[in-house]
Short mmCIF file of C-alpha atoms and ligand atoms in Angstrom, two decimals:
data_model
loop_
_atom_site.label_atom_id
_atom_site.label_comp_id
_atom_site.label_asym_id
_atom_site.label_seq_id
_atom_site.Cartn_x
_atom_site.Cartn_y
_atom_site.Cartn_z
CA MET A 229 -10.45 -10.71 -0.43
CA SER A 230 -7.82 -13.35 -0.28
CA LEU A 231 -5.40 -13.78 -3.12
CA ASN A 232 -5.20 -17.49 -2.59
CA ASP A 233 -8.83 -18.37 -2.13
CA PRO A 234 -10.07 -19.76 -5.48
CA ILE A 235 -13.55 -18.31 -4.98
CA THR A 236 -12.57 -14.75 -4.22
CA ALA A 237 -9.30 -14.60 -6.14
CA PRO A 238 -9.08 -11.60 -8.48
CA TRP A 239 -9.65 -12.37 -12.15
CA TRP A 240 -6.03 -11.73 -13.11
CA ARG A 241 -4.47 -14.22 -10.70
CA ASP A 242 -4.63 -17.16 -13.10
CA ALA A 243 -5.66 -15.31 -16.23
CA VAL A 244 -4.36 -16.26 -19.64
CA VAL A 245 -3.79 -12.92 -21.32
CA TYR A 246 -3.50 -12.72 -25.09
CA GLN A 247 -1.32 -9.91 -26.42
CA VAL A 248 -2.86 -8.15 -29.40
CA TYR A 249 -0.35 -6.21 -31.45
CA VAL A 250 -2.73 -3.63 -32.89
CA ARG A 251 -0.99 -3.01 -36.20
CA SER A 252 -0.91 -6.70 -37.02
CA PHE A 253 -4.03 -8.36 -35.67
CA ALA A 254 -6.95 -7.52 -37.95
CA ASP A 255 -7.42 -4.70 -40.44
CA SER A 256 -11.07 -3.70 -40.80
CA ASP A 257 -10.67 -0.85 -43.28
CA GLY A 258 -8.14 -2.50 -45.55
CA ASP A 259 -5.43 0.17 -45.24
CA GLY A 260 -2.80 -2.46 -44.46
CA LEU A 261 -2.70 -1.63 -40.76
CA GLY A 262 -4.66 -3.42 -38.05
CA ASP A 263 -7.18 -1.35 -36.11
CA LEU A 264 -9.62 -1.37 -33.19
CA PRO A 265 -12.74 -2.37 -35.18
CA GLY A 266 -10.62 -5.22 -36.56
CA ILE A 267 -9.90 -6.41 -33.01
CA THR A 268 -13.56 -6.11 -32.06
CA SER A 269 -14.57 -8.24 -35.03
CA ARG A 270 -12.19 -10.98 -33.89
CA LEU A 271 -13.16 -11.04 -30.21
CA PRO A 272 -15.25 -14.18 -30.67
CA TYR A 273 -12.10 -15.88 -31.93
CA LEU A 274 -10.36 -15.02 -28.67
CA ARG A 275 -13.28 -16.18 -26.60
CA ASP A 276 -13.33 -19.49 -28.49
CA LEU A 277 -9.58 -19.83 -28.12
CA GLY A 278 -10.25 -19.80 -24.41
CA VAL A 279 -8.21 -16.87 -23.12
CA ASP A 280 -9.41 -14.70 -20.25
CA ALA A 281 -8.18 -11.30 -21.30
CA LEU A 282 -6.45 -9.36 -24.02
CA TRP A 283 -3.69 -6.80 -23.71
CA ILE A 284 -3.73 -4.31 -26.56
CA THR A 285 -0.51 -2.50 -27.52
CA PRO A 286 -0.69 1.31 -27.84
CA PHE A 287 -3.46 2.63 -30.11
CA TYR A 288 -3.17 6.29 -29.09
CA PRO A 289 -2.38 9.17 -31.46
CA SER A 290 1.25 8.83 -32.41
CA PRO A 291 3.58 9.60 -35.29
CA GLN A 292 4.37 5.87 -35.14
CA HIS A 293 8.13 6.16 -35.00
CA ASP A 294 8.11 3.25 -32.54
CA ALA A 295 4.89 1.51 -33.54
CA GLY A 296 2.81 3.62 -31.15
CA TYR A 297 5.19 3.52 -28.16
CA ASP A 298 5.70 7.19 -28.98
CA VAL A 299 2.44 8.66 -27.75
CA SER A 300 1.41 12.20 -28.69
CA ASP A 301 -1.95 12.11 -26.88
CA TYR A 302 -2.68 9.64 -24.08
CA VAL A 303 -6.44 10.08 -24.05
CA ASP A 304 -7.51 9.52 -27.61
CA VAL A 305 -7.27 6.98 -30.42
CA ASP A 306 -5.00 7.33 -33.44
CA PRO A 307 -7.21 7.85 -36.52
CA ARG A 308 -5.30 5.03 -38.21
CA PHE A 309 -6.69 2.69 -35.57
CA GLY A 310 -10.17 4.17 -35.18
CA ARG A 311 -11.90 6.62 -32.88
CA LEU A 312 -12.58 6.78 -29.17
CA ALA A 313 -16.02 5.33 -29.86
CA ASP A 314 -14.31 2.27 -31.34
CA ALA A 315 -12.37 1.77 -28.10
CA ASP A 316 -15.67 1.97 -26.19
CA ALA A 317 -17.29 -0.52 -28.54
CA LEU A 318 -14.36 -2.88 -28.16
CA LEU A 319 -14.57 -2.74 -24.37
CA GLU A 320 -18.28 -3.31 -24.42
CA LYS A 321 -18.13 -6.29 -26.75
CA ALA A 322 -15.18 -7.83 -24.89
CA HIS A 323 -16.97 -7.56 -21.59
CA ALA A 324 -20.14 -9.00 -23.07
CA LEU A 325 -18.07 -12.02 -24.16
CA GLY A 326 -16.51 -12.35 -20.71
CA LEU A 327 -13.09 -11.05 -21.75
CA LYS A 328 -11.09 -8.51 -19.74
CA VAL A 329 -9.15 -5.76 -21.49
CA VAL A 330 -5.70 -4.50 -20.54
CA VAL A 331 -4.34 -1.42 -22.32
CA ASP A 332 -0.77 -0.24 -22.69
CA LEU A 333 0.48 2.75 -20.72
CA VAL A 334 3.68 4.48 -21.80
CA PRO A 335 4.87 6.69 -18.94
CA ASN A 336 8.64 6.79 -19.45
CA HIS A 337 8.57 9.03 -22.50
CA THR A 338 6.20 10.85 -24.81
CA SER A 339 6.42 11.37 -28.53
CA ASP A 340 8.32 14.46 -29.61
CA GLU A 341 4.98 15.50 -31.14
CA HIS A 342 3.26 15.52 -27.75
CA GLU A 343 1.97 18.98 -26.89
CA TRP A 344 4.28 19.16 -23.86
CA PHE A 345 7.39 18.50 -25.89
CA GLN A 346 6.36 20.92 -28.60
CA LYS A 347 5.95 23.57 -25.90
CA ALA A 348 9.31 22.63 -24.41
CA LEU A 349 10.96 23.13 -27.80
CA ALA A 350 9.36 26.54 -28.20
CA ALA A 351 10.27 27.60 -24.65
CA GLU A 352 13.61 28.81 -23.32
CA VAL A 353 16.48 26.94 -21.76
CA GLY A 354 15.66 26.47 -18.09
CA SER A 355 11.92 27.12 -18.55
CA SER A 356 9.20 25.23 -16.69
CA GLU A 357 8.15 23.72 -20.04
CA ARG A 358 11.55 22.06 -20.32
CA GLU A 359 11.33 20.88 -16.71
CA ARG A 360 8.78 18.26 -17.77
CA TYR A 361 11.55 16.47 -19.66
CA VAL A 362 15.21 15.82 -18.95
CA PHE A 363 17.06 18.78 -20.47
CA ARG A 364 20.69 19.46 -19.53
CA PRO A 365 23.57 21.57 -20.78
CA GLY A 366 26.29 19.70 -22.63
CA LYS A 367 29.82 19.16 -21.43
CA GLY A 368 33.16 20.39 -22.64
CA ARG A 369 34.17 23.36 -24.70
CA GLY A 370 31.14 25.00 -26.30
CA ARG A 371 28.98 22.45 -24.44
CA LYS A 372 29.24 20.28 -27.52
CA GLN A 373 29.56 16.97 -25.66
CA PRO A 374 26.47 15.16 -24.35
CA PRO A 375 25.71 15.62 -20.62
CA ASN A 376 26.74 12.06 -19.77
CA ASN A 377 27.83 8.75 -21.29
CA TRP A 378 24.45 7.05 -21.50
CA HIS A 379 23.40 5.08 -24.55
CA SER A 380 19.99 4.64 -26.09
CA VAL A 381 18.50 1.14 -25.82
CA PHE A 382 17.99 1.42 -29.57
CA GLY A 383 21.66 2.24 -30.23
CA GLY A 384 23.72 5.42 -30.33
CA ILE A 385 23.89 8.04 -27.62
CA ALA A 386 20.87 8.83 -25.46
CA TRP A 387 21.02 12.60 -26.01
CA GLU A 388 19.95 15.00 -28.72
CA GLN A 389 21.03 18.61 -28.95
CA LEU A 390 18.73 21.46 -29.92
CA ASP A 391 19.78 24.51 -31.93
CA ASP A 392 19.86 26.60 -28.74
CA GLY A 393 22.51 24.25 -27.33
CA ASP A 394 20.33 22.45 -24.77
CA TRP A 395 20.37 18.62 -24.79
CA TYR A 396 17.45 16.28 -24.03
CA LEU A 397 17.54 12.69 -22.88
CA HIS A 398 15.98 9.88 -24.89
CA ILE A 399 16.61 6.38 -23.56
CA PHE A 400 14.85 5.08 -26.69
CA ASP A 401 14.49 6.81 -30.06
CA ARG A 402 15.27 10.49 -30.61
CA THR A 403 11.53 10.95 -31.11
CA GLN A 404 10.81 9.58 -27.58
CA PRO A 405 12.00 12.20 -25.08
CA ASP A 406 12.13 10.91 -21.50
CA LEU A 407 9.79 12.56 -19.03
CA ASN A 408 11.05 14.06 -15.78
CA TRP A 409 9.27 12.06 -13.10
CA ARG A 410 10.65 14.32 -10.38
CA ASN A 411 8.22 16.95 -11.66
CA PRO A 412 4.79 16.68 -9.92
CA GLU A 413 3.05 17.79 -13.12
CA VAL A 414 4.14 14.56 -14.79
CA ARG A 415 2.80 12.47 -11.94
CA SER A 416 -0.52 14.19 -11.94
CA MET A 417 -0.88 13.96 -15.72
CA PHE A 418 -0.52 10.18 -15.59
CA GLU A 419 -2.95 9.84 -12.73
CA ASP A 420 -5.47 11.58 -14.95
CA VAL A 421 -4.63 9.22 -17.80
CA LEU A 422 -5.17 6.19 -15.56
CA ARG A 423 -8.53 7.53 -14.45
CA PHE A 424 -9.55 8.38 -17.99
CA TRP A 425 -9.18 4.77 -19.13
CA LEU A 426 -10.45 3.25 -15.89
CA ASP A 427 -13.58 5.36 -16.22
CA ARG A 428 -14.04 4.01 -19.74
CA GLY A 429 -13.93 0.49 -18.31
CA VAL A 430 -10.48 -0.96 -18.94
CA ASP A 431 -9.56 -3.77 -16.55
CA GLY A 432 -5.87 -3.08 -16.38
CA PHE A 433 -2.69 -1.57 -17.73
CA ARG A 434 0.52 -2.99 -19.07
CA VAL A 435 3.13 -0.50 -17.89
CA ASP A 436 5.80 0.11 -20.51
CA VAL A 437 9.40 0.40 -19.25
CA ALA A 438 8.07 0.33 -15.69
CA HIS A 439 11.58 0.36 -14.23
CA GLY A 440 12.71 3.38 -16.22
CA LEU A 441 10.77 6.40 -14.99
CA PHE A 442 13.38 7.68 -12.57
CA LYS A 443 17.01 8.23 -13.39
CA ASP A 444 19.84 8.82 -10.97
CA ARG A 445 19.24 12.33 -9.62
CA ASN A 446 22.62 13.59 -10.80
CA LEU A 447 22.49 11.76 -14.11
CA ARG A 448 25.94 10.47 -13.33
CA ASP A 449 27.93 8.51 -15.87
CA GLU A 450 27.34 4.81 -16.15
CA LYS A 451 30.34 2.82 -14.92
CA VAL A 452 30.64 0.26 -17.70
CA ASP A 453 32.33 0.14 -20.99
CA VAL A 454 29.76 -0.22 -23.66
CA THR A 455 30.60 -3.17 -25.81
CA GLY A 456 27.65 -5.33 -26.79
CA ASP A 457 26.82 -6.84 -30.12
CA GLY A 458 23.19 -5.74 -30.25
CA PRO A 459 21.19 -2.91 -28.78
CA SER A 460 19.85 -4.82 -25.81
CA SER A 461 22.62 -7.34 -25.45
CA ARG A 462 24.01 -5.97 -22.23
CA HIS A 463 20.60 -5.99 -20.67
CA VAL A 464 19.76 -9.54 -21.53
CA ALA A 465 23.25 -10.78 -20.73
CA SER A 466 23.11 -9.33 -17.26
CA LEU A 467 19.74 -10.90 -16.55
CA LEU A 468 21.11 -14.27 -17.56
CA GLU A 469 24.25 -13.96 -15.53
CA HIS A 470 22.42 -12.74 -12.42
CA ASP A 471 25.13 -10.20 -11.79
CA THR A 472 24.66 -6.58 -11.07
CA LYS A 473 25.79 -3.83 -13.37
CA ASP A 474 25.86 -0.16 -12.69
CA GLU A 475 22.68 1.23 -14.20
CA PRO A 476 21.96 4.80 -13.12
CA MET A 477 19.18 5.08 -15.72
CA TRP A 478 17.16 2.08 -14.53
CA ASP A 479 15.36 0.72 -11.50
CA GLN A 480 15.82 3.65 -9.13
CA PRO A 481 14.15 3.39 -5.70
CA GLU A 482 11.91 6.44 -6.23
CA VAL A 483 9.87 4.63 -8.89
CA HIS A 484 8.10 2.50 -6.28
CA GLU A 485 6.35 5.52 -4.80
CA VAL A 486 4.61 6.05 -8.16
CA TYR A 487 3.29 2.50 -8.17
CA ARG A 488 2.01 2.87 -4.64
CA ASP A 489 0.01 5.89 -5.83
CA TRP A 490 -1.26 4.00 -8.84
CA ARG A 491 -2.23 1.06 -6.71
CA ARG A 492 -4.41 3.33 -4.60
CA ILE A 493 -6.10 4.56 -7.76
CA LEU A 494 -6.64 1.04 -9.12
CA ASP A 495 -8.05 -0.11 -5.79
CA SER A 496 -10.49 2.80 -5.70
CA TYR A 497 -12.32 1.22 -8.66
CA ASP A 498 -14.45 -1.90 -8.56
CA GLY A 499 -13.63 -5.08 -10.44
CA ASP A 500 -10.05 -5.83 -9.44
CA ARG A 501 -8.39 -3.41 -11.83
CA MET A 502 -4.73 -4.29 -12.24
CA ALA A 503 -1.40 -3.37 -13.76
CA VAL A 504 1.42 -5.52 -15.05
CA ALA A 505 4.94 -4.14 -15.14
CA GLU A 506 7.31 -4.48 -18.04
CA ALA A 507 10.45 -4.24 -15.95
CA TRP A 508 13.64 -5.65 -17.45
CA THR A 509 15.54 -5.33 -14.22
CA GLN A 510 18.79 -7.14 -13.59
CA THR A 511 17.49 -9.94 -11.38
CA PRO A 512 14.15 -11.58 -10.61
CA ALA A 513 14.50 -10.28 -7.06
CA ARG A 514 14.62 -6.69 -8.30
CA THR A 515 11.49 -7.30 -10.36
CA ALA A 516 9.74 -8.77 -7.31
CA ALA A 517 9.95 -5.35 -5.69
CA TYR A 518 7.42 -4.07 -8.25
CA VAL A 519 4.80 -6.55 -7.05
CA ARG A 520 4.98 -5.93 -3.33
CA PRO A 521 1.51 -5.93 -1.77
CA ASP A 522 0.96 -2.18 -2.15
CA GLU A 523 2.44 -1.87 -5.66
CA LEU A 524 1.52 -3.39 -9.01
CA GLN A 525 -0.22 -6.76 -9.16
CA GLN A 526 1.99 -8.41 -11.76
CA ALA A 527 5.31 -8.12 -13.55
CA PHE A 528 6.34 -10.05 -16.63
CA ASN A 529 8.57 -12.97 -15.75
CA PHE A 530 11.18 -12.50 -18.47
CA ALA A 531 13.45 -15.08 -16.90
CA TRP A 532 11.07 -17.72 -18.27
CA LEU A 533 11.35 -16.24 -21.76
CA LEU A 534 15.13 -16.19 -21.45
CA ALA A 535 15.40 -19.78 -20.23
CA LYS A 536 16.99 -22.00 -22.84
CA TRP A 537 15.52 -25.18 -24.29
CA ASP A 538 17.05 -27.02 -21.41
CA ALA A 539 15.23 -28.94 -18.70
CA ALA A 540 17.56 -27.85 -15.90
CA ASP A 541 17.37 -24.23 -16.95
CA MET A 542 13.58 -24.33 -17.03
CA ALA A 543 13.34 -26.10 -13.67
CA ASP A 544 15.72 -23.57 -12.22
CA CYS A 545 13.64 -20.71 -13.48
CA ILE A 546 10.46 -22.16 -11.98
CA ARG A 547 12.17 -22.65 -8.62
CA ARG A 548 13.65 -19.18 -8.64
CA THR A 549 10.36 -17.59 -9.66
CA PHE A 550 8.65 -18.93 -6.55
CA ALA A 551 11.64 -18.25 -4.35
CA THR A 552 11.61 -14.56 -5.30
CA LEU A 553 7.84 -14.02 -5.36
CA ASP A 554 6.81 -15.94 -2.25
CA PRO A 555 8.48 -13.48 0.13
CA VAL A 556 6.44 -10.59 -1.32
CA GLY A 557 3.27 -12.68 -1.55
CA ALA A 558 2.86 -12.20 -5.30
CA ASN A 559 1.61 -14.67 -7.85
CA PRO A 560 3.81 -15.55 -10.80
CA THR A 561 3.41 -14.73 -14.45
CA TRP A 562 4.87 -16.58 -17.42
CA VAL A 563 5.64 -15.44 -20.93
CA LEU A 564 7.46 -16.96 -23.90
CA SER A 565 6.94 -14.47 -26.70
CA ASN A 566 6.05 -10.83 -27.27
CA HIS A 567 6.50 -8.10 -29.88
CA ASP A 568 10.10 -7.37 -28.79
CA VAL A 569 11.72 -10.80 -28.95
CA VAL A 570 12.32 -13.65 -31.38
CA ARG A 571 9.25 -15.89 -31.41
CA HIS A 572 9.83 -18.92 -29.22
CA ALA A 573 9.42 -21.46 -32.04
CA THR A 574 12.34 -19.76 -33.77
CA ARG A 575 14.35 -19.31 -30.57
CA TYR A 576 14.15 -23.02 -29.89
CA GLY A 577 15.68 -23.84 -33.25
CA GLY A 578 12.97 -23.11 -35.81
CA GLY A 579 11.41 -25.47 -38.33
CA PRO A 580 9.38 -28.49 -37.24
CA VAL A 581 11.65 -29.09 -34.24
CA GLY A 582 11.40 -25.48 -33.08
CA VAL A 583 7.63 -25.54 -33.39
CA ALA A 584 7.39 -28.86 -31.52
CA ARG A 585 9.53 -27.43 -28.72
CA ALA A 586 7.48 -24.24 -28.61
CA ARG A 587 4.29 -26.27 -28.26
CA ALA A 588 5.85 -28.31 -25.46
CA ALA A 589 7.14 -25.25 -23.59
CA THR A 590 3.75 -23.57 -23.87
CA LEU A 591 1.99 -26.65 -22.56
CA ALA A 592 4.33 -26.80 -19.57
CA MET A 593 3.79 -23.09 -18.93
CA LEU A 594 0.02 -23.36 -19.00
CA ALA A 595 0.01 -25.87 -16.15
CA LEU A 596 1.90 -23.56 -13.82
CA PRO A 597 0.05 -21.52 -11.23
CA GLY A 598 -0.37 -17.84 -12.03
CA SER A 599 -0.98 -15.89 -15.15
CA SER A 600 0.32 -16.72 -18.63
CA TYR A 601 0.81 -14.18 -21.39
CA LEU A 602 0.45 -15.36 -24.98
CA TYR A 603 1.52 -13.37 -28.02
CA GLN A 604 -0.74 -13.30 -31.07
CA GLY A 605 0.21 -15.88 -33.66
CA GLU A 606 1.99 -18.23 -31.28
CA GLU A 607 -1.24 -20.25 -31.19
CA LEU A 608 -0.66 -20.82 -34.91
CA GLY A 609 2.93 -21.91 -34.38
CA LEU A 610 4.17 -18.84 -36.24
CA GLU A 611 7.87 -18.23 -36.43
CA SER A 612 9.83 -15.01 -36.70
CA VAL A 613 10.09 -13.91 -40.32
CA ASP A 614 12.95 -12.59 -42.36
CA VAL A 615 11.60 -9.14 -43.33
CA PRO A 616 13.45 -7.61 -46.32
CA GLU A 617 15.72 -4.77 -45.22
CA GLU A 618 14.00 -2.10 -47.27
CA LEU A 619 10.66 -2.84 -45.59
CA ARG A 620 11.82 -2.85 -41.97
CA GLN A 621 10.30 -0.24 -39.69
CA ASP A 622 11.80 -0.75 -36.25
CA PRO A 623 13.61 2.37 -34.97
CA ALA A 624 16.24 0.06 -33.45
CA TRP A 625 17.01 -1.19 -36.97
CA PHE A 626 17.40 2.38 -38.23
CA ARG A 627 19.73 3.29 -35.36
CA THR A 628 21.90 0.18 -35.38
CA GLY A 629 21.49 -1.72 -38.64
CA VAL A 630 20.62 -4.78 -36.54
CA GLU A 631 17.29 -6.50 -37.23
CA TRP A 632 15.71 -6.65 -33.83
CA ARG A 633 11.91 -6.80 -33.85
CA ASP A 634 10.16 -6.53 -37.23
CA HIS A 635 10.48 -10.31 -37.61
CA CYS A 636 7.93 -11.00 -34.88
CA ARG A 637 5.47 -8.27 -35.88
CA VAL A 638 4.20 -9.64 -39.20
CA PRO A 639 0.35 -9.63 -39.40
CA MET A 640 -1.87 -12.59 -38.46
CA PRO A 641 -2.91 -15.00 -41.21
CA TRP A 642 -6.65 -15.63 -40.83
CA LYS A 643 -7.80 -17.42 -43.95
CA GLY A 644 -7.39 -18.07 -47.63
CA THR A 645 -4.40 -19.12 -49.67
CA ARG A 646 -2.73 -15.83 -50.50
CA ALA A 647 -1.41 -12.83 -48.56
CA PRO A 648 -2.82 -10.92 -46.79
CA PHE A 649 -4.68 -14.07 -45.69
CA GLY A 650 -7.82 -12.29 -44.55
CA PHE A 651 -5.85 -9.85 -42.39
CA GLY A 652 -7.27 -6.90 -44.33
CA GLY A 653 -8.35 -5.79 -47.75
CA ARG A 654 -6.56 -5.64 -51.03
CA LYS A 655 -3.80 -3.35 -49.84
CA GLN A 656 -0.74 -5.28 -48.76
CA PRO A 657 -0.11 -5.19 -45.02
CA TRP A 658 2.49 -2.91 -43.46
CA LEU A 659 4.91 -5.86 -43.24
CA PRO A 660 4.78 -8.59 -45.91
CA MET A 661 3.41 -12.01 -45.00
CA PRO A 662 5.23 -15.16 -46.11
CA ALA A 663 3.48 -17.31 -48.74
CA GLU A 664 4.13 -20.41 -46.59
CA TRP A 665 1.69 -19.13 -44.02
CA ALA A 666 -1.11 -20.39 -46.27
CA GLY A 667 -0.96 -23.65 -44.34
CA LEU A 668 -0.92 -21.91 -40.97
CA THR A 669 -4.00 -19.70 -41.15
CA VAL A 670 -6.67 -19.89 -38.48
CA GLU A 671 -8.97 -21.34 -41.12
CA ALA A 672 -6.48 -24.03 -42.15
CA GLN A 673 -5.81 -25.10 -38.56
CA THR A 674 -9.36 -25.03 -37.28
CA GLY A 675 -10.60 -28.54 -36.65
CA LYS A 676 -7.35 -30.00 -37.91
CA ARG A 677 -6.10 -32.80 -35.74
CA GLY A 678 -2.76 -32.05 -34.18
CA SER A 679 -2.67 -28.41 -35.32
CA THR A 680 -1.07 -25.91 -32.98
CA LEU A 681 -4.30 -23.93 -32.83
CA GLU A 682 -6.27 -26.98 -31.69
CA LEU A 683 -3.57 -27.77 -29.13
CA TYR A 684 -3.92 -24.29 -27.62
CA ARG A 685 -7.71 -24.56 -27.63
CA LYS A 686 -7.63 -27.88 -25.88
CA ALA A 687 -4.98 -26.88 -23.35
CA LEU A 688 -6.86 -23.71 -22.46
CA LYS A 689 -10.09 -25.63 -22.07
CA VAL A 690 -8.57 -28.30 -19.84
CA ARG A 691 -6.65 -25.66 -17.91
CA ARG A 692 -9.97 -24.21 -16.78
CA THR A 693 -10.72 -27.43 -14.96
CA PHE A 694 -7.81 -26.97 -12.55
CA ALA A 695 -6.12 -23.58 -12.96
CA THR A 696 -7.76 -21.81 -10.07
CA THR A 697 -8.43 -24.79 -7.83
CA ALA A 698 -5.25 -26.85 -7.98
CA PRO A 699 -2.62 -26.11 -5.32
CA ARG A 700 -0.33 -23.15 -5.81
CA GLU A 701 2.70 -25.29 -4.98
CA VAL A 702 4.76 -26.84 -7.71
CA GLU A 703 6.91 -29.82 -6.89
CA ILE A 704 9.78 -30.26 -9.29
CA LEU A 705 10.33 -33.97 -9.74
CA ASP A 706 13.73 -35.47 -9.88
CA ARG A 707 14.12 -36.97 -13.32
CA ALA A 708 16.79 -37.37 -15.93
CA LYS A 709 18.74 -34.19 -16.60
CA THR A 710 17.03 -33.67 -19.92
CA VAL A 711 13.49 -33.98 -18.61
CA LEU A 712 11.49 -31.27 -16.92
CA ALA A 713 8.85 -32.84 -14.70
CA PHE A 714 6.70 -31.22 -12.06
CA ARG A 715 3.59 -31.98 -10.11
CA ARG A 716 0.88 -29.54 -9.24
CA GLY A 717 -1.70 -31.32 -7.15
CA PRO A 718 -3.43 -33.87 -9.37
CA VAL A 719 -1.64 -32.78 -12.54
CA THR A 720 1.84 -33.96 -13.47
CA VAL A 721 3.69 -32.34 -16.34
CA VAL A 722 6.54 -33.97 -18.23
CA LEU A 723 8.55 -32.19 -20.92
CA ASN A 724 11.19 -34.07 -22.83
CA ALA A 725 14.08 -31.78 -23.77
CA GLY A 726 16.37 -34.71 -24.50
CA THR A 727 17.00 -36.81 -27.56
CA ARG A 728 15.38 -40.14 -26.59
CA PRO A 729 11.79 -41.07 -25.72
CA VAL A 730 11.10 -41.20 -21.98
CA ALA A 731 8.58 -43.04 -19.84
CA VAL A 732 5.77 -41.05 -18.26
CA PRO A 733 3.98 -41.67 -14.95
CA LYS A 734 0.77 -43.69 -15.01
CA GLY A 735 -2.47 -41.77 -15.21
CA LYS A 736 -4.86 -40.19 -17.64
CA VAL A 737 -3.31 -38.16 -20.45
CA LEU A 738 -5.11 -34.84 -20.35
CA VAL A 739 -3.28 -33.00 -23.11
CA ASN A 740 -0.16 -33.82 -25.09
CA SER A 741 1.78 -31.54 -27.42
CA GLY A 742 2.70 -34.46 -29.69
CA ARG A 743 1.88 -38.11 -30.08
CA LEU A 744 3.12 -40.59 -27.49
CA VAL A 745 4.92 -43.56 -29.03
CA ASP A 746 4.47 -46.92 -27.32
CA GLY A 747 3.38 -45.07 -24.22
CA LYS A 748 6.60 -43.05 -24.21
CA LEU A 749 7.04 -39.32 -24.59
CA PRO A 750 9.20 -38.49 -27.65
CA PRO A 751 11.80 -35.70 -27.62
CA ASN A 752 10.52 -32.12 -27.93
CA THR A 753 7.14 -33.06 -26.51
CA ALA A 754 5.23 -32.39 -23.30
CA VAL A 755 2.24 -33.96 -21.64
CA TRP A 756 -0.22 -33.29 -18.81
CA ILE A 757 -1.19 -36.35 -16.85
CA ARG A 758 -3.90 -36.56 -14.24
CA GLN A 759 -3.17 -38.95 -11.41
CA ALA A 760 -5.82 -40.13 -9.03
C1 NOJ B 66 8.98 -1.67 -24.53
C2 NOJ B 66 8.06 -1.97 -25.66
O1 NOJ B 66 7.59 -3.27 -25.54
C3 NOJ B 66 8.84 -1.73 -26.92
O2 NOJ B 66 8.15 -2.21 -28.04
C4 NOJ B 66 9.13 -0.25 -27.01
O3 NOJ B 66 9.92 0.01 -28.14
C5 NOJ B 66 9.87 0.24 -25.77
N1 NOJ B 66 9.31 -0.27 -24.56
C6 NOJ B 66 9.87 1.74 -25.70
O4 NOJ B 66 8.59 2.22 -25.40
MG1 MG B 67 -6.78 -0.61 -40.81
#
């Protein structure tokens, strides 16, 4: 099988994957929380939208301290979201509709309610039960100081002390103890988990915190002073600056051995099963190491999401993406929004301008070779929402007092004129939905000329005519500084990030994110043009 032959290419190479945030997609039982039967009932919507696959965020049993990223049982379904039979039904229906299904895998940490951690708590200091996690004695007199200077991504220190004096590491919330990946039991448990879901028919995994599993063997102190104005600020800043910070808790070389093992497991199944890494490493080159030929198939390209509304920045990111992936022979991915970041319409300025820019950026993205990840609601032009403080649920908010992610997790508006807009029953959803979304529901946008939903539908339809067959090469065209223009075989893309209308090359307009005026492309607009 050749990765670059359009006939035999694996399904994921150019797949558009739609991220379903379980809690907020569709609520079948009206308890205010989305669920698996809700997703199943909306699969025809996804097929008609024109995506190839869906990635579903964690639906496993969990106390939900981090919206399911705190898993207490990896091989079952949380009763709030349904039963195992509902997962089977979802897979079956998706496959019948021609959609692939990617599920979330959370290997860096378990919930503190996971059987293993409960056993570790009940066991003694130094016991084999504690060896599955990262327990250490404290420092200083009475061992009252944490074992090292690491901080939690969600704010505060990364250690919690038990009554018996022992400390455990949690890179995220206190309720998410980090696993000890140097312990073979941990490795073998996750291999079983992979097989469990592969046997049930999932097509792939999204690997949470893929760069985090191993920590420096000696858990040495981190050599930076922790300033930062938000919980992840240092992380994002370093990715933007392309510099390298000392990070003994991230991206350790040993992690790659795990992915080589997983790759062997994936390859032992039919149907091009895959995994995509969530790896917020410091540079695109570091992330490329996760998609070497014998490791995972994809990694999220967060550099694209971090690029500013700036033509040069975007062009730079595209160039760098290919420059770092070509040497390892991997295909790119692209992503603009997910459940952890400010929605791109809001990031680009919000309001009508922000939405216009978001539509343009998405259109440019969808013409690029490789796989694109969409986040539910972006096809409606949704923006991040100001969730009232007393209703926020993100553990990062509780630990820092900084609103970080609830804003992008508000449920999907499907129909009608009042909340919950067909999301569920009478019970109000777990996060409140803004009244203004009445004009943005799927129902309101369906068939409406110029709506964001119809733009996505059209772009995805036209994309199918060239996505797998057009050349993999992208030629960035030299244009004005404020214009991003590139050619991919017969398709030329122009995005106007400036303030004045610009001319576009001759040819047939395939899709445009906004109206052309006198044949010119207005600011905050993009177009696909087919040239003979
Ligand atoms: C990344 C996930 O996307 C995020 O939502 C979660 O809080 C952390 N990993 C911890 O699992
Ligand atoms: Mg429900």
